[in-house]
Structures are given as structure tokens and as C-alpha cells.
Short mmCIF file of N, CA and C in Angstrom, two decimals:
data_model
loop_
_atom_site.label_atom_id
_atom_site.label_comp_id
_atom_site.label_asym_id
_atom_site.label_seq_id
_atom_site.Cartn_x
_atom_site.Cartn_y
_atom_site.Cartn_z
N MET A 1 -188.93 -0.20 38.85
CA MET A 1 -188.82 -0.46 37.42
C MET A 1 -189.48 0.68 36.65
N LYS A 2 -188.75 1.25 35.70
CA LYS A 2 -189.27 2.37 34.91
C LYS A 2 -190.38 1.91 33.97
N ASP A 3 -191.45 2.69 33.91
CA ASP A 3 -192.57 2.40 33.02
C ASP A 3 -192.28 3.03 31.67
N GLN A 4 -191.80 2.21 30.73
CA GLN A 4 -191.40 2.72 29.43
C GLN A 4 -192.57 3.09 28.53
N TYR A 5 -193.78 2.70 28.94
CA TYR A 5 -194.97 2.99 28.13
C TYR A 5 -195.86 4.07 28.74
N SER A 6 -195.36 4.76 29.75
CA SER A 6 -196.21 5.75 30.43
C SER A 6 -196.68 6.85 29.49
N LEU A 7 -195.82 7.26 28.55
CA LEU A 7 -196.20 8.31 27.60
C LEU A 7 -197.09 7.77 26.49
N LEU A 8 -196.94 6.49 26.16
CA LEU A 8 -197.69 5.89 25.05
C LEU A 8 -199.07 5.39 25.44
N ALA A 9 -199.21 4.95 26.69
CA ALA A 9 -200.43 4.26 27.11
C ALA A 9 -201.73 4.99 26.78
N PRO A 10 -201.83 6.32 26.99
CA PRO A 10 -203.11 6.98 26.74
C PRO A 10 -203.60 6.92 25.30
N TRP A 11 -202.69 6.83 24.36
CA TRP A 11 -203.11 6.87 22.95
C TRP A 11 -202.59 5.72 22.11
N TYR A 12 -202.04 4.69 22.75
CA TYR A 12 -201.44 3.56 22.04
C TYR A 12 -202.45 2.85 21.13
N SER A 13 -203.60 2.46 21.67
CA SER A 13 -204.59 1.72 20.88
C SER A 13 -205.12 2.54 19.71
N SER A 14 -205.31 3.83 19.93
CA SER A 14 -205.79 4.70 18.85
C SER A 14 -204.76 4.79 17.73
N LEU A 15 -203.49 4.87 18.10
CA LEU A 15 -202.42 4.93 17.10
C LEU A 15 -202.35 3.64 16.29
N VAL A 16 -202.44 2.50 16.98
CA VAL A 16 -202.39 1.20 16.29
C VAL A 16 -203.57 1.07 15.33
N LYS A 17 -204.75 1.46 15.78
CA LYS A 17 -205.94 1.37 14.93
C LYS A 17 -205.83 2.30 13.73
N PHE A 18 -205.26 3.48 13.93
CA PHE A 18 -205.10 4.44 12.84
C PHE A 18 -204.17 3.88 11.75
N ILE A 19 -203.09 3.22 12.17
CA ILE A 19 -202.11 2.71 11.21
C ILE A 19 -202.53 1.39 10.59
N PHE A 20 -203.08 0.48 11.41
CA PHE A 20 -203.33 -0.89 10.96
C PHE A 20 -204.81 -1.25 10.86
N GLY A 21 -205.70 -0.35 11.23
CA GLY A 21 -207.12 -0.70 11.24
C GLY A 21 -207.37 -1.80 12.25
N GLN A 22 -208.13 -2.83 11.85
CA GLN A 22 -208.47 -3.94 12.74
C GLN A 22 -207.56 -5.16 12.55
N LYS A 23 -206.54 -5.04 11.69
CA LYS A 23 -205.75 -6.21 11.33
C LYS A 23 -204.99 -6.83 12.50
N LEU A 24 -204.41 -6.01 13.37
CA LEU A 24 -203.67 -6.58 14.50
C LEU A 24 -204.61 -7.24 15.50
N LYS A 25 -205.77 -6.64 15.67
CA LYS A 25 -206.78 -7.25 16.55
C LYS A 25 -207.23 -8.59 15.97
N GLU A 26 -207.47 -8.64 14.67
CA GLU A 26 -207.87 -9.89 14.02
C GLU A 26 -206.79 -10.96 14.19
N ALA A 27 -205.53 -10.54 14.08
CA ALA A 27 -204.43 -11.48 14.23
C ALA A 27 -204.38 -12.05 15.65
N LYS A 28 -204.68 -11.21 16.64
CA LYS A 28 -204.69 -11.67 18.03
C LYS A 28 -205.81 -12.66 18.30
N LEU A 29 -206.98 -12.42 17.73
CA LEU A 29 -208.17 -13.18 18.09
C LEU A 29 -208.43 -14.42 17.25
N CYS A 30 -207.72 -14.57 16.13
CA CYS A 30 -208.14 -15.59 15.14
C CYS A 30 -208.06 -17.03 15.66
N PHE A 31 -207.19 -17.33 16.62
CA PHE A 31 -207.09 -18.69 17.14
C PHE A 31 -207.62 -18.83 18.57
N LEU A 32 -208.29 -17.82 19.06
CA LEU A 32 -208.77 -17.85 20.44
C LEU A 32 -210.17 -18.45 20.51
N ASP A 33 -210.23 -19.77 20.39
CA ASP A 33 -211.52 -20.46 20.42
C ASP A 33 -211.71 -21.17 21.75
N ASP A 34 -212.92 -21.31 22.16
CA ASP A 34 -213.27 -22.07 23.38
C ASP A 34 -212.49 -21.58 24.61
N THR A 35 -212.35 -20.26 24.72
CA THR A 35 -211.56 -19.71 25.83
C THR A 35 -212.22 -19.94 27.19
N LYS A 36 -213.52 -20.13 27.19
CA LYS A 36 -214.25 -20.28 28.46
C LYS A 36 -213.79 -21.50 29.24
N SER A 37 -213.34 -22.54 28.53
CA SER A 37 -212.95 -23.77 29.20
C SER A 37 -211.45 -23.83 29.51
N LYS A 38 -210.72 -22.75 29.23
CA LYS A 38 -209.28 -22.77 29.37
C LYS A 38 -208.78 -21.77 30.41
N ARG A 39 -207.67 -22.13 31.03
CA ARG A 39 -206.96 -21.20 31.90
C ARG A 39 -205.81 -20.64 31.06
N VAL A 40 -205.81 -19.32 30.83
CA VAL A 40 -204.86 -18.73 29.90
C VAL A 40 -203.85 -17.85 30.62
N LEU A 41 -202.70 -17.73 29.99
CA LEU A 41 -201.64 -16.85 30.43
C LEU A 41 -201.42 -15.82 29.33
N ILE A 42 -201.63 -14.56 29.65
CA ILE A 42 -201.42 -13.48 28.68
C ILE A 42 -200.17 -12.71 29.09
N ILE A 43 -199.20 -12.67 28.20
CA ILE A 43 -197.94 -11.98 28.49
C ILE A 43 -197.81 -10.77 27.57
N GLY A 44 -197.61 -9.60 28.17
CA GLY A 44 -197.45 -8.38 27.38
C GLY A 44 -198.70 -7.99 26.63
N GLY A 45 -199.83 -8.07 27.30
CA GLY A 45 -201.12 -7.80 26.65
C GLY A 45 -201.44 -6.33 26.46
N GLY A 46 -200.55 -5.43 26.92
CA GLY A 46 -200.81 -4.00 26.76
C GLY A 46 -202.05 -3.57 27.51
N ASP A 47 -202.87 -2.74 26.85
CA ASP A 47 -204.06 -2.21 27.52
C ASP A 47 -205.25 -3.17 27.50
N GLY A 48 -205.09 -4.32 26.83
CA GLY A 48 -206.12 -5.36 26.85
C GLY A 48 -207.36 -5.08 26.04
N LEU A 49 -207.42 -3.94 25.38
CA LEU A 49 -208.64 -3.54 24.69
C LEU A 49 -209.07 -4.53 23.61
N ASP A 50 -208.12 -5.13 22.92
CA ASP A 50 -208.46 -6.06 21.85
C ASP A 50 -209.14 -7.33 22.34
N TYR A 51 -209.02 -7.62 23.64
CA TYR A 51 -209.65 -8.82 24.20
C TYR A 51 -211.00 -8.52 24.86
N ALA A 52 -211.42 -7.26 24.83
CA ALA A 52 -212.60 -6.85 25.59
C ALA A 52 -213.87 -7.60 25.18
N GLU A 53 -214.01 -7.93 23.91
CA GLU A 53 -215.24 -8.59 23.46
C GLU A 53 -215.36 -10.03 23.94
N ILE A 54 -214.25 -10.61 24.42
CA ILE A 54 -214.30 -11.98 24.95
C ILE A 54 -213.93 -12.02 26.43
N GLU A 55 -213.91 -10.86 27.08
CA GLU A 55 -213.41 -10.80 28.46
C GLU A 55 -214.16 -11.71 29.43
N ALA A 56 -215.46 -11.85 29.23
CA ALA A 56 -216.26 -12.68 30.15
C ALA A 56 -215.84 -14.15 30.12
N ASP A 57 -215.15 -14.56 29.05
CA ASP A 57 -214.74 -15.95 28.89
C ASP A 57 -213.27 -16.19 29.23
N ILE A 58 -212.58 -15.16 29.74
CA ILE A 58 -211.14 -15.29 30.00
C ILE A 58 -210.85 -15.42 31.49
N SER A 59 -210.10 -16.46 31.83
CA SER A 59 -209.61 -16.60 33.20
C SER A 59 -208.15 -17.02 33.15
N GLY A 60 -207.40 -16.61 34.16
CA GLY A 60 -205.98 -16.94 34.20
C GLY A 60 -205.17 -15.78 34.74
N GLU A 61 -204.01 -15.54 34.13
CA GLU A 61 -203.13 -14.46 34.57
C GLU A 61 -202.77 -13.55 33.41
N TYR A 62 -202.59 -12.28 33.73
CA TYR A 62 -202.26 -11.24 32.75
C TYR A 62 -201.01 -10.52 33.23
N TRP A 63 -199.90 -10.70 32.51
CA TRP A 63 -198.62 -10.11 32.92
C TRP A 63 -198.23 -8.97 31.99
N GLU A 64 -197.82 -7.88 32.59
CA GLU A 64 -197.45 -6.68 31.82
C GLU A 64 -196.31 -5.96 32.53
N LEU A 65 -195.35 -5.45 31.76
CA LEU A 65 -194.22 -4.72 32.33
C LEU A 65 -194.53 -3.26 32.63
N SER A 66 -195.54 -2.72 31.96
CA SER A 66 -195.90 -1.31 32.12
C SER A 66 -197.07 -1.15 33.09
N ASP A 67 -196.84 -0.38 34.15
CA ASP A 67 -197.89 -0.14 35.13
C ASP A 67 -199.06 0.62 34.51
N SER A 68 -198.77 1.58 33.65
CA SER A 68 -199.84 2.36 33.03
C SER A 68 -200.67 1.50 32.08
N MET A 69 -200.03 0.59 31.35
CA MET A 69 -200.77 -0.33 30.48
C MET A 69 -201.59 -1.31 31.33
N LEU A 70 -201.01 -1.77 32.43
CA LEU A 70 -201.72 -2.73 33.28
C LEU A 70 -202.97 -2.11 33.89
N LYS A 71 -202.89 -0.86 34.29
CA LYS A 71 -204.07 -0.17 34.83
C LYS A 71 -205.17 -0.08 33.79
N LYS A 72 -204.79 0.20 32.54
CA LYS A 72 -205.78 0.26 31.46
C LYS A 72 -206.38 -1.13 31.21
N ALA A 73 -205.53 -2.16 31.26
CA ALA A 73 -206.03 -3.52 31.05
C ALA A 73 -207.03 -3.92 32.12
N LYS A 74 -206.76 -3.56 33.36
CA LYS A 74 -207.70 -3.87 34.45
C LYS A 74 -209.05 -3.22 34.20
N ALA A 75 -209.04 -1.99 33.69
CA ALA A 75 -210.30 -1.29 33.39
C ALA A 75 -211.00 -1.90 32.18
N ASN A 76 -210.22 -2.20 31.13
CA ASN A 76 -210.80 -2.74 29.90
C ASN A 76 -211.29 -4.17 30.04
N LEU A 77 -210.73 -4.91 31.00
CA LEU A 77 -211.08 -6.32 31.19
C LEU A 77 -211.63 -6.58 32.59
N GLN A 78 -212.38 -5.63 33.10
CA GLN A 78 -212.85 -5.70 34.48
C GLN A 78 -213.83 -6.85 34.73
N PHE A 79 -214.46 -7.37 33.68
CA PHE A 79 -215.41 -8.47 33.84
C PHE A 79 -214.79 -9.83 33.54
N SER A 80 -213.48 -9.86 33.36
CA SER A 80 -212.79 -11.14 33.16
C SER A 80 -212.49 -11.78 34.52
N GLN A 81 -211.94 -12.96 34.47
CA GLN A 81 -211.51 -13.64 35.69
C GLN A 81 -209.97 -13.73 35.69
N LEU A 82 -209.34 -12.62 35.35
CA LEU A 82 -207.89 -12.57 35.25
C LEU A 82 -207.26 -12.01 36.51
N ASP A 83 -206.10 -12.55 36.84
CA ASP A 83 -205.28 -12.03 37.93
C ASP A 83 -204.19 -11.19 37.27
N PHE A 84 -204.18 -9.89 37.50
CA PHE A 84 -203.26 -8.98 36.83
C PHE A 84 -201.95 -8.86 37.60
N ARG A 85 -200.83 -9.04 36.89
CA ARG A 85 -199.51 -9.03 37.52
C ARG A 85 -198.59 -8.05 36.81
N LEU A 86 -197.84 -7.29 37.57
CA LEU A 86 -196.85 -6.35 37.04
C LEU A 86 -195.47 -6.96 37.16
N GLY A 87 -194.70 -6.97 36.07
CA GLY A 87 -193.33 -7.46 36.12
C GLY A 87 -193.04 -8.49 35.06
N ASN A 88 -191.85 -9.09 35.13
CA ASN A 88 -191.45 -10.15 34.22
C ASN A 88 -192.10 -11.46 34.64
N PHE A 89 -192.65 -12.17 33.68
CA PHE A 89 -193.33 -13.43 33.99
C PHE A 89 -192.34 -14.47 34.51
N GLU A 90 -192.75 -15.15 35.57
CA GLU A 90 -192.02 -16.30 36.09
C GLU A 90 -193.01 -17.43 36.31
N ALA A 91 -192.65 -18.59 35.84
CA ALA A 91 -193.56 -19.74 35.91
C ALA A 91 -193.89 -20.09 37.35
N GLY A 92 -195.14 -20.44 37.57
CA GLY A 92 -195.63 -20.87 38.88
C GLY A 92 -196.76 -21.84 38.65
N LYS A 93 -197.93 -21.29 38.32
CA LYS A 93 -199.10 -22.12 38.03
C LYS A 93 -199.03 -22.64 36.60
N LYS A 94 -199.93 -23.58 36.31
CA LYS A 94 -199.99 -24.19 34.97
C LYS A 94 -201.17 -23.62 34.18
N PHE A 95 -200.99 -23.55 32.85
CA PHE A 95 -201.99 -22.94 31.97
C PHE A 95 -202.23 -23.83 30.76
N ASP A 96 -203.47 -23.73 30.25
CA ASP A 96 -203.84 -24.47 29.04
C ASP A 96 -203.21 -23.85 27.80
N GLU A 97 -203.13 -22.55 27.79
CA GLU A 97 -202.49 -21.89 26.66
C GLU A 97 -201.92 -20.53 27.05
N VAL A 98 -200.97 -20.08 26.23
CA VAL A 98 -200.31 -18.79 26.44
C VAL A 98 -200.58 -17.91 25.24
N TRP A 99 -201.00 -16.67 25.50
CA TRP A 99 -201.20 -15.70 24.42
C TRP A 99 -199.99 -14.79 24.39
N LEU A 100 -199.27 -14.86 23.30
CA LEU A 100 -198.02 -14.12 23.13
C LEU A 100 -198.16 -13.26 21.88
N HIS A 101 -198.78 -12.12 22.05
CA HIS A 101 -199.15 -11.27 20.91
C HIS A 101 -198.30 -10.01 20.85
N PHE A 102 -197.51 -9.90 19.80
CA PHE A 102 -196.69 -8.70 19.54
C PHE A 102 -195.80 -8.34 20.73
N VAL A 103 -195.12 -9.37 21.23
CA VAL A 103 -194.20 -9.21 22.36
C VAL A 103 -192.77 -9.53 21.97
N LEU A 104 -192.58 -10.66 21.28
CA LEU A 104 -191.22 -11.11 20.99
C LEU A 104 -190.45 -10.14 20.11
N ASP A 105 -191.15 -9.38 19.27
CA ASP A 105 -190.44 -8.44 18.40
C ASP A 105 -189.83 -7.27 19.19
N THR A 106 -190.14 -7.16 20.47
CA THR A 106 -189.60 -6.08 21.30
C THR A 106 -188.43 -6.54 22.16
N LEU A 107 -188.16 -7.86 22.20
CA LEU A 107 -187.19 -8.42 23.14
C LEU A 107 -185.87 -8.79 22.48
N PRO A 108 -184.76 -8.60 23.19
CA PRO A 108 -183.47 -9.11 22.69
C PRO A 108 -183.47 -10.63 22.73
N ASP A 109 -182.56 -11.23 21.97
CA ASP A 109 -182.55 -12.69 21.82
C ASP A 109 -182.51 -13.43 23.15
N GLU A 110 -181.65 -13.00 24.07
CA GLU A 110 -181.52 -13.73 25.33
C GLU A 110 -182.80 -13.66 26.16
N ALA A 111 -183.53 -12.55 26.06
CA ALA A 111 -184.80 -12.42 26.77
C ALA A 111 -185.87 -13.33 26.16
N ILE A 112 -185.85 -13.49 24.84
CA ILE A 112 -186.79 -14.40 24.18
C ILE A 112 -186.55 -15.83 24.66
N GLU A 113 -185.28 -16.23 24.71
CA GLU A 113 -184.95 -17.58 25.16
C GLU A 113 -185.41 -17.82 26.59
N SER A 114 -185.16 -16.85 27.46
CA SER A 114 -185.56 -16.98 28.87
C SER A 114 -187.07 -17.07 29.01
N LEU A 115 -187.78 -16.21 28.26
CA LEU A 115 -189.24 -16.20 28.34
C LEU A 115 -189.83 -17.52 27.87
N LEU A 116 -189.34 -18.04 26.75
CA LEU A 116 -189.86 -19.30 26.23
C LEU A 116 -189.58 -20.46 27.19
N GLU A 117 -188.48 -20.39 27.90
CA GLU A 117 -188.17 -21.42 28.89
C GLU A 117 -189.17 -21.38 30.04
N GLU A 118 -189.52 -20.18 30.49
CA GLU A 118 -190.53 -20.02 31.55
C GLU A 118 -191.89 -20.50 31.06
N ILE A 119 -192.21 -20.19 29.81
CA ILE A 119 -193.49 -20.61 29.24
C ILE A 119 -193.58 -22.13 29.18
N LYS A 120 -192.49 -22.79 28.81
CA LYS A 120 -192.46 -24.26 28.78
C LYS A 120 -192.83 -24.84 30.14
N LEU A 121 -192.32 -24.23 31.18
CA LEU A 121 -192.59 -24.69 32.54
C LEU A 121 -194.05 -24.45 32.94
N ALA A 122 -194.67 -23.43 32.33
CA ALA A 122 -196.02 -23.04 32.72
C ALA A 122 -197.12 -23.75 31.94
N LEU A 123 -196.77 -24.36 30.81
CA LEU A 123 -197.78 -25.01 29.97
C LEU A 123 -198.15 -26.39 30.49
N LYS A 124 -199.44 -26.66 30.54
CA LYS A 124 -199.90 -28.01 30.84
C LYS A 124 -199.57 -28.94 29.67
N ALA A 125 -199.55 -30.22 29.92
CA ALA A 125 -199.36 -31.20 28.84
C ALA A 125 -200.45 -30.99 27.79
N GLY A 126 -200.04 -30.90 26.53
CA GLY A 126 -201.00 -30.66 25.46
C GLY A 126 -201.35 -29.20 25.27
N GLY A 127 -200.76 -28.32 26.07
CA GLY A 127 -201.03 -26.89 25.95
C GLY A 127 -200.41 -26.28 24.70
N ARG A 128 -200.74 -25.03 24.45
CA ARG A 128 -200.25 -24.39 23.24
C ARG A 128 -199.93 -22.92 23.47
N ILE A 129 -199.09 -22.38 22.60
CA ILE A 129 -198.82 -20.94 22.54
C ILE A 129 -199.57 -20.39 21.34
N VAL A 130 -200.38 -19.37 21.57
CA VAL A 130 -201.04 -18.66 20.49
C VAL A 130 -200.24 -17.38 20.27
N PHE A 131 -199.57 -17.32 19.15
CA PHE A 131 -198.55 -16.32 18.87
C PHE A 131 -198.96 -15.44 17.69
N ALA A 132 -198.70 -14.14 17.79
CA ALA A 132 -198.91 -13.23 16.66
C ALA A 132 -197.82 -12.17 16.72
N ASP A 133 -197.30 -11.81 15.53
CA ASP A 133 -196.25 -10.79 15.50
C ASP A 133 -195.97 -10.35 14.06
N PHE A 134 -195.08 -9.38 13.96
CA PHE A 134 -194.63 -8.89 12.66
C PHE A 134 -193.53 -9.80 12.13
N PHE A 135 -193.59 -10.06 10.82
CA PHE A 135 -192.57 -10.83 10.13
C PHE A 135 -191.93 -9.96 9.05
N ARG A 136 -191.16 -10.56 8.16
CA ARG A 136 -190.45 -9.78 7.15
C ARG A 136 -191.43 -8.99 6.28
N PRO A 137 -191.23 -7.67 6.14
CA PRO A 137 -192.13 -6.85 5.32
C PRO A 137 -192.14 -7.33 3.87
N LYS A 138 -193.29 -7.13 3.21
CA LYS A 138 -193.47 -7.66 1.87
C LYS A 138 -193.40 -6.61 0.76
N ASN A 139 -193.42 -5.34 1.09
CA ASN A 139 -193.34 -4.31 0.06
C ASN A 139 -192.66 -3.07 0.65
N TYR A 140 -192.46 -2.07 -0.19
CA TYR A 140 -191.72 -0.88 0.24
C TYR A 140 -192.42 -0.17 1.39
N ARG A 141 -193.74 -0.02 1.30
CA ARG A 141 -194.48 0.67 2.36
C ARG A 141 -194.30 -0.04 3.70
N GLN A 142 -194.41 -1.37 3.67
CA GLN A 142 -194.24 -2.15 4.90
C GLN A 142 -192.82 -2.05 5.43
N LYS A 143 -191.83 -2.07 4.53
CA LYS A 143 -190.44 -1.93 4.96
C LYS A 143 -190.23 -0.59 5.65
N PHE A 144 -190.81 0.45 5.07
CA PHE A 144 -190.69 1.79 5.65
C PHE A 144 -191.35 1.84 7.03
N LEU A 145 -192.59 1.34 7.12
CA LEU A 145 -193.31 1.35 8.39
C LEU A 145 -192.60 0.50 9.45
N ASN A 146 -192.06 -0.64 9.01
CA ASN A 146 -191.36 -1.52 9.92
C ASN A 146 -190.15 -0.81 10.54
N GLN A 147 -189.40 -0.11 9.72
CA GLN A 147 -188.22 0.59 10.22
C GLN A 147 -188.61 1.76 11.12
N VAL A 148 -189.68 2.46 10.74
CA VAL A 148 -190.17 3.57 11.57
C VAL A 148 -190.59 3.05 12.94
N MET A 149 -191.30 1.92 12.97
CA MET A 149 -191.75 1.35 14.25
C MET A 149 -190.57 0.95 15.13
N ILE A 150 -189.60 0.27 14.53
CA ILE A 150 -188.43 -0.16 15.30
C ILE A 150 -187.71 1.05 15.90
N THR A 151 -187.49 2.07 15.07
CA THR A 151 -186.80 3.28 15.54
C THR A 151 -187.62 4.00 16.60
N PHE A 152 -188.91 4.12 16.37
CA PHE A 152 -189.80 4.81 17.32
C PHE A 152 -189.76 4.14 18.70
N PHE A 153 -189.90 2.82 18.72
CA PHE A 153 -189.94 2.13 20.01
C PHE A 153 -188.56 2.05 20.68
N ARG A 154 -187.51 2.11 19.90
CA ARG A 154 -186.18 2.20 20.50
C ARG A 154 -186.01 3.54 21.22
N LEU A 155 -186.52 4.61 20.58
CA LEU A 155 -186.36 5.95 21.15
C LEU A 155 -187.34 6.21 22.29
N VAL A 156 -188.60 5.84 22.10
CA VAL A 156 -189.65 6.21 23.06
C VAL A 156 -189.81 5.20 24.19
N ALA A 157 -189.70 3.91 23.86
CA ALA A 157 -189.96 2.88 24.87
C ALA A 157 -188.70 2.12 25.30
N GLY A 158 -187.56 2.48 24.75
CA GLY A 158 -186.32 1.85 25.17
C GLY A 158 -186.13 0.42 24.72
N HIS A 159 -186.82 0.01 23.62
CA HIS A 159 -186.61 -1.33 23.09
C HIS A 159 -185.19 -1.48 22.57
N HIS A 160 -184.67 -2.70 22.64
CA HIS A 160 -183.28 -2.94 22.25
C HIS A 160 -183.12 -3.50 20.85
N ARG A 161 -184.17 -4.04 20.28
CA ARG A 161 -184.05 -4.69 18.97
C ARG A 161 -183.86 -3.69 17.85
N LYS A 162 -183.03 -4.10 16.87
CA LYS A 162 -182.85 -3.31 15.64
C LYS A 162 -183.42 -4.05 14.43
N ASP A 163 -183.92 -5.27 14.67
CA ASP A 163 -184.46 -6.09 13.59
C ASP A 163 -185.54 -7.00 14.17
N LEU A 164 -186.12 -7.82 13.31
CA LEU A 164 -187.12 -8.78 13.78
C LEU A 164 -186.46 -10.11 14.10
N PRO A 165 -186.90 -10.78 15.17
CA PRO A 165 -186.27 -12.05 15.57
C PRO A 165 -186.58 -13.18 14.59
N ASP A 166 -185.79 -14.23 14.67
CA ASP A 166 -186.06 -15.48 13.97
C ASP A 166 -186.97 -16.31 14.88
N TYR A 167 -188.26 -16.01 14.83
CA TYR A 167 -189.20 -16.64 15.76
C TYR A 167 -189.14 -18.16 15.68
N SER A 168 -189.22 -18.70 14.46
CA SER A 168 -189.25 -20.15 14.29
C SER A 168 -188.02 -20.80 14.89
N GLY A 169 -186.87 -20.16 14.74
CA GLY A 169 -185.65 -20.69 15.32
C GLY A 169 -185.73 -20.79 16.83
N PHE A 170 -186.26 -19.76 17.47
CA PHE A 170 -186.38 -19.77 18.94
C PHE A 170 -187.38 -20.82 19.41
N PHE A 171 -188.55 -20.88 18.75
CA PHE A 171 -189.55 -21.87 19.16
C PHE A 171 -189.03 -23.29 18.97
N SER A 172 -188.41 -23.55 17.83
CA SER A 172 -187.90 -24.90 17.55
C SER A 172 -186.81 -25.29 18.54
N LYS A 173 -185.94 -24.35 18.86
CA LYS A 173 -184.86 -24.63 19.80
C LYS A 173 -185.39 -25.04 21.16
N LYS A 174 -186.55 -24.50 21.54
CA LYS A 174 -187.14 -24.82 22.84
C LYS A 174 -188.09 -26.01 22.79
N GLY A 175 -188.17 -26.66 21.61
CA GLY A 175 -188.94 -27.90 21.52
C GLY A 175 -190.37 -27.73 21.07
N PHE A 176 -190.71 -26.58 20.47
CA PHE A 176 -192.07 -26.35 19.98
C PHE A 176 -192.15 -26.61 18.48
N SER A 177 -193.31 -27.01 18.01
CA SER A 177 -193.55 -27.15 16.58
C SER A 177 -194.82 -26.39 16.20
N LYS A 178 -194.81 -25.81 15.03
CA LYS A 178 -195.96 -25.01 14.56
C LYS A 178 -197.02 -25.93 13.98
N THR A 179 -198.27 -25.72 14.44
CA THR A 179 -199.37 -26.57 13.98
C THR A 179 -200.41 -25.83 13.15
N GLU A 180 -200.46 -24.50 13.28
CA GLU A 180 -201.43 -23.71 12.52
C GLU A 180 -200.83 -22.34 12.22
N GLU A 181 -201.31 -21.74 11.13
CA GLU A 181 -200.85 -20.39 10.79
C GLU A 181 -201.91 -19.66 9.97
N GLN A 182 -202.04 -18.39 10.22
CA GLN A 182 -202.90 -17.53 9.42
C GLN A 182 -202.14 -16.24 9.14
N ARG A 183 -202.23 -15.76 7.90
CA ARG A 183 -201.47 -14.58 7.48
C ARG A 183 -202.37 -13.37 7.31
N PHE A 184 -201.80 -12.22 7.62
CA PHE A 184 -202.48 -10.94 7.47
C PHE A 184 -201.53 -9.96 6.78
N MET A 185 -202.11 -9.02 6.04
CA MET A 185 -201.32 -7.98 5.39
C MET A 185 -200.19 -8.59 4.55
N GLU A 186 -200.57 -9.56 3.71
CA GLU A 186 -199.65 -10.23 2.79
C GLU A 186 -198.56 -11.03 3.50
N GLY A 187 -198.78 -11.35 4.76
CA GLY A 187 -197.80 -12.13 5.50
C GLY A 187 -196.85 -11.30 6.34
N TRP A 188 -197.02 -9.98 6.32
CA TRP A 188 -196.21 -9.14 7.20
C TRP A 188 -196.53 -9.45 8.67
N VAL A 189 -197.81 -9.72 8.91
CA VAL A 189 -198.26 -10.15 10.23
C VAL A 189 -198.77 -11.59 10.11
N LYS A 190 -198.36 -12.43 11.06
CA LYS A 190 -198.82 -13.81 11.07
C LYS A 190 -199.29 -14.19 12.46
N SER A 191 -200.32 -15.03 12.50
CA SER A 191 -200.77 -15.67 13.74
C SER A 191 -200.43 -17.14 13.62
N GLN A 192 -199.88 -17.70 14.69
CA GLN A 192 -199.46 -19.08 14.67
C GLN A 192 -199.81 -19.79 15.98
N VAL A 193 -199.93 -21.09 15.90
CA VAL A 193 -200.09 -21.92 17.09
C VAL A 193 -198.88 -22.83 17.20
N TRP A 194 -198.24 -22.83 18.36
CA TRP A 194 -197.07 -23.66 18.62
C TRP A 194 -197.34 -24.60 19.79
N ARG A 195 -196.97 -25.86 19.62
CA ARG A 195 -197.14 -26.86 20.67
C ARG A 195 -195.81 -27.57 20.91
N LEU A 196 -195.64 -28.07 22.13
CA LEU A 196 -194.44 -28.84 22.43
C LEU A 196 -194.43 -30.13 21.64
N LYS A 197 -193.29 -30.49 21.07
CA LYS A 197 -193.18 -31.68 20.24
C LYS A 197 -193.33 -32.94 21.10
#
């Protein structure tokens, strides 16, 4: 499997911080409470740097498609109790919650449906998805940045999307309902909690 992030991995976090400051990190962490008592599934966590301050309280599995990103995550989260896996997630064990941060905006519709189906199988009863991603831009600057990001990742990382997904439609179709939400950057970025109905 080709590592589409091999060129980006060394400077990805620095680039994100330069453009967005701490906002994306805040969006990832805002609903991550009481992690010590939970078994978590992290899908597409990248280099894992944003989770480093809570690494001692994280146990579960960490799935990533990029080998170079996964190696960085292992180094950045070396004191966690995570089992690091390379490849597409397939349900096996059960988890209290799933962290799905800035992943769905990179996937084609059919891949989103397949992933959410696997996640349904992996969630324990009463479990939740902690989700964060980009939504419809709210001003000209955001529209410009949004289009630049989509084009950049299509060219550099081979992403297939040309637009942002209808997240709510996909979650609802798979039987999830939204229970919490927090907005960042005027709502361009949102963090949400989804639970099975």
C-alpha cells in the first residue's frame, strides 16, 4: 500500500499549527473526558501529537493508513497503552468510544459508509463517536482556504473528494444521533458526539 503522506509527515503538524493555531487541537480534545476509564479506537490519528498531553490515559487501538504517520504516532504516544495498527480499520474488539478527527472529509462517500458500518460493529452498547471535522466555510477567507486544502490534498496525498461530505446524513443513515456539539472558527470546524439511537 502506497504511503500517501510520506512527503507530508515530517512537517504536517507544523503546517497545521501555522495555518490554524491551536484550533484543530482544541476541536479534537474538547469532548475527550475521563479517557482513563475507557477503551478507545482512534482512526486516522495522523502523527498523534495533539493527543500527547493525555497519552498516559489512553488505551485501545490506533489505526492509520500512512506508515510514516504511524511511526511518528508511536514516538509521540510512546507512554500510552495503544496498540498501533497500519491499514484500513476492520471491526474486531469492542470499544467505549471512537475518535474520528478530520478523517471523513478525506474519504469518498462509499468509504465513509463502509467505515461507519465497521465502527457500529466495534462500539460497545452505550458507546459514542467523538467526531471533529471541517464544515461549510463561513467567509471568503475560509472558502479560499477550504478550496486550497481540498486541491492540495488531492494533488499531494491522492484524496478523492472535491467537496465536504454531508456528515449528518451519513451518521443518521447508520443509526446515530448527535448529542453534543461545539463550534470553532465561526462553525467552519465543529466537534460533535454521536451515539447509536
